[in-house]
Coordinates of C-alpha atoms (C1' of nucleotides) in Angstrom, one line a residue:
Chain G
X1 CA 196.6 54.8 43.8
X2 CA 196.0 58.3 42.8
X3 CA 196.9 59.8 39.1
X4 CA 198.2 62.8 38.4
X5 CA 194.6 63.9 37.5
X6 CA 196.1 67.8 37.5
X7 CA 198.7 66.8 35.2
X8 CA 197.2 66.9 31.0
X9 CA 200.4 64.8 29.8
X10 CA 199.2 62.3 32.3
X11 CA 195.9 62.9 30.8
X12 CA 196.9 62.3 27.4
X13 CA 198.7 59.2 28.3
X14 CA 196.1 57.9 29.9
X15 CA 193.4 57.8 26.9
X16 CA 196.2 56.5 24.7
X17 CA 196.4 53.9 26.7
X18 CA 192.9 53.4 27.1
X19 CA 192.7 53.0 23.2
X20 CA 194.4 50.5 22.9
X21 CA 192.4 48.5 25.6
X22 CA 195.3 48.9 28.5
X23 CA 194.3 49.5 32.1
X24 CA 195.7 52.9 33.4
X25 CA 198.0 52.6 36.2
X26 CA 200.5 55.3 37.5
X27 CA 203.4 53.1 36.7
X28 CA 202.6 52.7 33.2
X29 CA 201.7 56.4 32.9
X30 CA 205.3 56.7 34.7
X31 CA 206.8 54.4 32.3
X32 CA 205.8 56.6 29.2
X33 CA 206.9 59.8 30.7
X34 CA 210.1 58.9 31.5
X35 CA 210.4 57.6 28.0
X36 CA 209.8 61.2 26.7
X37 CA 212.2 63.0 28.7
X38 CA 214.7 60.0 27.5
X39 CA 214.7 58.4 24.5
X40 CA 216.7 55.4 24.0
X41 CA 216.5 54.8 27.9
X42 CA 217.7 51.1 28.8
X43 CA 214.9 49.1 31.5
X44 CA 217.3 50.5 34.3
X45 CA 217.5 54.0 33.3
X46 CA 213.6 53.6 33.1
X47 CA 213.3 52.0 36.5
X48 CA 215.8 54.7 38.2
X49 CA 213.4 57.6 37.2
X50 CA 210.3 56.2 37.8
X51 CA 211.2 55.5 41.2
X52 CA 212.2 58.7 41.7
X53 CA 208.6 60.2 40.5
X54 CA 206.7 57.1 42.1
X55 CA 208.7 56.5 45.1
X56 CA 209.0 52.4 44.0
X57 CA 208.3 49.9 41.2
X58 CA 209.6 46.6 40.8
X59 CA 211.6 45.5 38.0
X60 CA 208.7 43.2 37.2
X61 CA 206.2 45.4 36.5
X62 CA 208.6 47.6 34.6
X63 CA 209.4 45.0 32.3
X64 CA 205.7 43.7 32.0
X65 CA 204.9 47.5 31.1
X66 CA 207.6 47.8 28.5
X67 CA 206.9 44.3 27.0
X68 CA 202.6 44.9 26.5
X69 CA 203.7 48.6 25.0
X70 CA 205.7 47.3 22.6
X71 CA 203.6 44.7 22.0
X72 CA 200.8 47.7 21.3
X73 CA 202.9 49.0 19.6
X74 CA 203.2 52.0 21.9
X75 CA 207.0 51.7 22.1
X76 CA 209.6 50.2 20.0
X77 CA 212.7 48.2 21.9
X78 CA 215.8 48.1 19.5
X79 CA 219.0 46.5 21.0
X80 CA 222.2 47.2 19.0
X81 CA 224.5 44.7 19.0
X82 CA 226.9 44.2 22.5
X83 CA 224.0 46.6 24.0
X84 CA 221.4 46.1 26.4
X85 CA 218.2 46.6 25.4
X86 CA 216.3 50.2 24.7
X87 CA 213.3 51.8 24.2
X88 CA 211.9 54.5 22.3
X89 CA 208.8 56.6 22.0
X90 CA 208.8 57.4 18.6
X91 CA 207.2 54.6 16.7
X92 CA 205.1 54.3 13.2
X93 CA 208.3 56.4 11.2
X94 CA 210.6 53.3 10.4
X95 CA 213.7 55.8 11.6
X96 CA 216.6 54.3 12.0
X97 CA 219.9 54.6 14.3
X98 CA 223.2 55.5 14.5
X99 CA 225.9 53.8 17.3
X100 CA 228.9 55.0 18.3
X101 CA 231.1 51.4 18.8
X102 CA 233.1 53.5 21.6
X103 CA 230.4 54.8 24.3
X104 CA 227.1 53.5 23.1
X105 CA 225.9 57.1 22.4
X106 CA 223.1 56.9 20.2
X107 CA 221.1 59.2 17.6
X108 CA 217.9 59.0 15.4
X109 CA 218.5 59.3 11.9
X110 CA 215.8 59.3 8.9
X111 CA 216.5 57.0 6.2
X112 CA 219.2 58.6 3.2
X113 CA 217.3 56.5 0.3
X114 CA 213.7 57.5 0.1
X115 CA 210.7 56.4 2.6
X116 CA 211.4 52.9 2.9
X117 CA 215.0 52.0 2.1
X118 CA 216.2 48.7 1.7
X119 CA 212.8 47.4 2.6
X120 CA 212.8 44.9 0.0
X121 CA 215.5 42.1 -0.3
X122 CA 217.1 41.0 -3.6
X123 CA 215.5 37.4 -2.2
X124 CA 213.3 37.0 0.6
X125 CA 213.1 33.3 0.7
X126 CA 209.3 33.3 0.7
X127 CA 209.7 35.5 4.2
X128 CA 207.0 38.0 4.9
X129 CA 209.0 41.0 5.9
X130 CA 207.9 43.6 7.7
X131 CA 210.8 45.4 8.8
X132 CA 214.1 46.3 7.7
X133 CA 216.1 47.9 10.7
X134 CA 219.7 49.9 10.0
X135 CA 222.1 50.3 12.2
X136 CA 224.9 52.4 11.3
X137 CA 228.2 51.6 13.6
X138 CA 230.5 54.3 14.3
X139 CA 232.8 56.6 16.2
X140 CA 230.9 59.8 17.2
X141 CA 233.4 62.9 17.8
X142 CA 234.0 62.5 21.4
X143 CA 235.7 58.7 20.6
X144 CA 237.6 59.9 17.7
X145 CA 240.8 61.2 19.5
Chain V
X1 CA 249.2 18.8 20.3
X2 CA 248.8 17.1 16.8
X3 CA 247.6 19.1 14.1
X4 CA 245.7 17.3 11.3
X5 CA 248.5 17.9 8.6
X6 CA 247.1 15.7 6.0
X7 CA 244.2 18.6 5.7
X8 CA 244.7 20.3 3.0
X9 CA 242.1 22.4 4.3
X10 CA 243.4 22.7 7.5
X11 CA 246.4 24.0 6.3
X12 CA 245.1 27.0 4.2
X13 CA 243.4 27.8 7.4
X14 CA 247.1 27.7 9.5
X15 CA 248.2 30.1 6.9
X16 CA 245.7 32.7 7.3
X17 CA 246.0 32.5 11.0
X18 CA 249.7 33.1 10.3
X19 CA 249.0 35.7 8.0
X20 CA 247.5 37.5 11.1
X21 CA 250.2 37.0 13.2
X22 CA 248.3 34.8 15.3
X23 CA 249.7 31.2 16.8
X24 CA 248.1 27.9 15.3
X25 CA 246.5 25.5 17.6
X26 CA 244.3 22.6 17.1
X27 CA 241.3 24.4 18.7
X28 CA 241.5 27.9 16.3
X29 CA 241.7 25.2 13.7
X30 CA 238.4 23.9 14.9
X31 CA 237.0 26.9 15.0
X32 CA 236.7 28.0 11.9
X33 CA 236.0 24.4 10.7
X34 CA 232.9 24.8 12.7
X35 CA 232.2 27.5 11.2
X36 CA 233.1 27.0 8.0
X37 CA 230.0 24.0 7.9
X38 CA 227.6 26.1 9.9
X39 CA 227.5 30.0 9.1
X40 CA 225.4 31.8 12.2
X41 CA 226.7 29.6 14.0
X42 CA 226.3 30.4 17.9
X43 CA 229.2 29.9 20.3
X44 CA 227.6 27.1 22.1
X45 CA 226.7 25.4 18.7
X46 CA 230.8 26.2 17.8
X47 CA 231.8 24.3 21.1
X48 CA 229.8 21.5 20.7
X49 CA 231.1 21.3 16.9
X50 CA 234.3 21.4 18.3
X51 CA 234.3 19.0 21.1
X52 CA 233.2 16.3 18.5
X53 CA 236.1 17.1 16.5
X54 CA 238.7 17.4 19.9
X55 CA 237.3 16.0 22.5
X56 CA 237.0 18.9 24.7
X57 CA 237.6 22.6 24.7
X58 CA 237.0 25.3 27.5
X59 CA 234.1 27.7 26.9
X60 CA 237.0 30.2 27.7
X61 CA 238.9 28.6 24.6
X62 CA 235.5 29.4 22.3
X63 CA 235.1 33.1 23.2
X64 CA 239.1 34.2 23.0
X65 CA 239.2 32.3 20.0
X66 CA 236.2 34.3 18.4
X67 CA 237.2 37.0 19.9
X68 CA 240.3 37.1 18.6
X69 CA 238.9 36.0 15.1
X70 CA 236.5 38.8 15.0
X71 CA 238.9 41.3 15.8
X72 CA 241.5 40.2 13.1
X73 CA 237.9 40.4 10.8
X74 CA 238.3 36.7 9.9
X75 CA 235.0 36.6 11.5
X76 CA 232.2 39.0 11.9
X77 CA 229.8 38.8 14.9
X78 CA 226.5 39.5 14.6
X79 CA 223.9 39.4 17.1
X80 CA 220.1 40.5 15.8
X81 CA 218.3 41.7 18.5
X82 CA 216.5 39.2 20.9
X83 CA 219.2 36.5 20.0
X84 CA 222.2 35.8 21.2
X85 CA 225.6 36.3 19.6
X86 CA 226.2 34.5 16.0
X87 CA 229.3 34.0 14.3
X88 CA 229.7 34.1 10.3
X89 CA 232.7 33.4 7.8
X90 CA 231.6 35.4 5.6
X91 CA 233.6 38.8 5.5
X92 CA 234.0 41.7 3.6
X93 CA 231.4 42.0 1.5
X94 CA 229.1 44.2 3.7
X95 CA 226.1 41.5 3.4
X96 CA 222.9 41.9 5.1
X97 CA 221.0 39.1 7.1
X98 CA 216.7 37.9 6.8
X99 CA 215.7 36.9 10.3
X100 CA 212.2 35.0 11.2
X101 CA 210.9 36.9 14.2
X102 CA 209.3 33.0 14.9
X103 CA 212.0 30.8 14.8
X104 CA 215.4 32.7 14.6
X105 CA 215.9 31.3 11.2
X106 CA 218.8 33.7 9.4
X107 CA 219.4 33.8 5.2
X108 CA 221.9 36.1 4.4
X109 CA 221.2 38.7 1.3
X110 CA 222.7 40.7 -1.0
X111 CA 221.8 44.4 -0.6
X112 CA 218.6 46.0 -3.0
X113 CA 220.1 49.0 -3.3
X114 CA 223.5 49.4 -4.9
X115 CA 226.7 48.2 -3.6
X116 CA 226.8 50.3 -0.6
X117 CA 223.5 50.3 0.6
X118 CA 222.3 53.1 2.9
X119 CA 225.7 54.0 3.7
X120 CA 225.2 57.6 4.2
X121 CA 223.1 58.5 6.7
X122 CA 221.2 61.6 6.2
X123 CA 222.8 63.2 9.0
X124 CA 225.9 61.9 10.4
X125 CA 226.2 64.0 13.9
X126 CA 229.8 64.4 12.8
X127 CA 230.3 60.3 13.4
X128 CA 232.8 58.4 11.7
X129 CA 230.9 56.2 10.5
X130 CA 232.8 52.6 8.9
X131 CA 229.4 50.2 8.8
X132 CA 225.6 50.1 8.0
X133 CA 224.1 46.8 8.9
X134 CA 220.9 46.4 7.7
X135 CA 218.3 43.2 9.5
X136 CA 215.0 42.6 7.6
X137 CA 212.6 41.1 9.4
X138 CA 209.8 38.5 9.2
X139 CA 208.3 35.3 9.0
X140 CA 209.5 32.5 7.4
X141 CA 207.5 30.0 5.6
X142 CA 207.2 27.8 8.2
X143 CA 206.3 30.2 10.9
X144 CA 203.5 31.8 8.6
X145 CA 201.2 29.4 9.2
Chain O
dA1 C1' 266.1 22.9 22.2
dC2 C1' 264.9 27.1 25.0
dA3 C1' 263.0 31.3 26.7
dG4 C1' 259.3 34.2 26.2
dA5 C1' 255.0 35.1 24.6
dT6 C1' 250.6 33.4 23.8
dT7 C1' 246.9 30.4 24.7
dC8 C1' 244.1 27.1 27.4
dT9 C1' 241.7 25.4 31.5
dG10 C1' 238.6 25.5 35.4
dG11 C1' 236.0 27.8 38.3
dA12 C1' 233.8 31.8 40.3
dC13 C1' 231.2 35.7 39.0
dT14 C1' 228.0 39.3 36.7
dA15 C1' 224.2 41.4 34.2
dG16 C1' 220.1 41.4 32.0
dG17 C1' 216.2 39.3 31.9
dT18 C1' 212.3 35.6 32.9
dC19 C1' 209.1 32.6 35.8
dA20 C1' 205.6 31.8 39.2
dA21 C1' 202.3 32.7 42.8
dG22 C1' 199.8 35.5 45.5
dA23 C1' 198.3 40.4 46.9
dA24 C1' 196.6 44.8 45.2
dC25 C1' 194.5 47.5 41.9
dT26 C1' 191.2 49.0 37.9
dT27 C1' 187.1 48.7 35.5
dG28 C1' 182.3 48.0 33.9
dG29 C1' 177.8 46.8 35.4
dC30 C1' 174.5 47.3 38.8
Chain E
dG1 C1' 179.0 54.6 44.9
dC2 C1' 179.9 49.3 45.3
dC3 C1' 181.4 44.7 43.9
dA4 C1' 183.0 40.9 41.3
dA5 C1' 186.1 39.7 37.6
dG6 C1' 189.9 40.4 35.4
dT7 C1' 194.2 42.6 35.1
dT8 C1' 198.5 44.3 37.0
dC9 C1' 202.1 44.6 40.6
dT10 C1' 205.2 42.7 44.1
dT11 C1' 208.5 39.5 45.8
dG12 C1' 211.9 36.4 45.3
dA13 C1' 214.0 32.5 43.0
dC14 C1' 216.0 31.3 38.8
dC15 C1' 218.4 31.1 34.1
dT16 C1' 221.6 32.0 30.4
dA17 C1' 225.2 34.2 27.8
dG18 C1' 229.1 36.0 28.6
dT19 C1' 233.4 37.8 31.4
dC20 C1' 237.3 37.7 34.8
dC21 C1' 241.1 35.6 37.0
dA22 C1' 245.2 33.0 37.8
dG23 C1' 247.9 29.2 37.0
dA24 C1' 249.2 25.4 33.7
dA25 C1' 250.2 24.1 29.0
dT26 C1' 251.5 25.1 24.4
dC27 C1' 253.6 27.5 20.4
dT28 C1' 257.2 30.3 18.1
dG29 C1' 261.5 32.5 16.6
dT30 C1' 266.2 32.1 17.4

DNA sequence: ACAGATTCTGGACTAGGTCAAGAACTTGGC
DNA sequence: GCCAAGTTCTTGACCTAGTCCAGAATCTGT
């Protein structure tokens, strides 16, 4: 299948994925686009617009393609509670996010206590722990009335 | 149906259903019995709990019951991502949960940082925002190896 | 004890995601 | 440029947690 050779995102894409010893397809380069335009996208939403730019994928590969990239740590999947599953492009920053309980509308939000809040427990049990995710649940304006 | 009336235990749990406004049965009893013995419980480990206790109980029975629970905050849900939904006792204290990425082993913890950890966000996108739940993950000591 | 409200049962259904096997593609060495 | 080997994509069946529905059973205040 032919790249978008013309296109320098594309390009970009391309040698990111090629550092981290991933073979360069046009879904996956599809994949990652559709993530920029849409952060927070759910596997449909991702599905729905790569079609559209591809013409078809199947949920298969969309899935495999989300699972190795967060596995390279390309992408990050969080999954709020009740929610399906999302993914984001912006990795490496430990940001966290904020929910609205009434229509799922979601934003980034840095941390309010230094650089890395809450990252260590009163007692971890002997855990190794490597992340500490927040979630903070709301209404956002719109759900309010 | 026969309620177990020589429970002292039992009983303080009829009152606080009654304190809700909410109808006593043997099963609601059961419920939060289950719970009670196993916090994170997960609504299939709840029915099985239960059906040792009763006999039987509809899967329909389960999910209205902690349904209903949750929304009278006699229960809180919780449901780290990856897993499926869990069920605690423990309310009101805004507590915060240790979760082995290996085995779905949960501790819960105090927060590190104050009473009301993390609780304002740095920007709140006009949200009204009533919970910050924090998940810190890892490896336990088992799965470390 | 009764009527009305609430709850329970059983069974069908849904959504999000996974599994498996074979076809198609990408890549590095010639 | 071409080929073999390894990787990725497609198709289609399957699984699990949870929800919906309608009718039967149970509980509560009077």
């Amino acid at each position: 299948m032919i790249l978008f050779v013309n296109d320098s995102n594309a390009v970009d894409l391309a040698d990111k994925l090629r550092d981290q010893g991933l073979q360069v397809t046009a879904q996956r380069i599809a994949v990652m686009e559709a993530l920029a335009g849409n952060p927070h996208a759910t596997a449909e939403d991702i599905t729905e617009t790569v079609r559209n730019k591809l013409g078809s994928i199947s949920r298969q590969a969309v899935y495999d393609t989300l699972g190795v990239f967060v596995e390279k740590n390309l992408l990050r999947r969080i999954q709020p509670a009740g929610s399906v599953a999302r993914y984001e492009d912006r990795v490496g920053d430990n940001h966290h996010h904020l929910v609205c309980r009434g229509c799922d509308l979601m934003y980034d939000i840095d941390c309010a206590v230094g650089a890395t809040p809450c990252l260590t427990a009163d007692d971890d049990h002997g855990f190794l722990i490597d992340e500490a995710e927040v979630v903070h649940w709301g209404l956002c304006p719109a759900c309010q009335t």
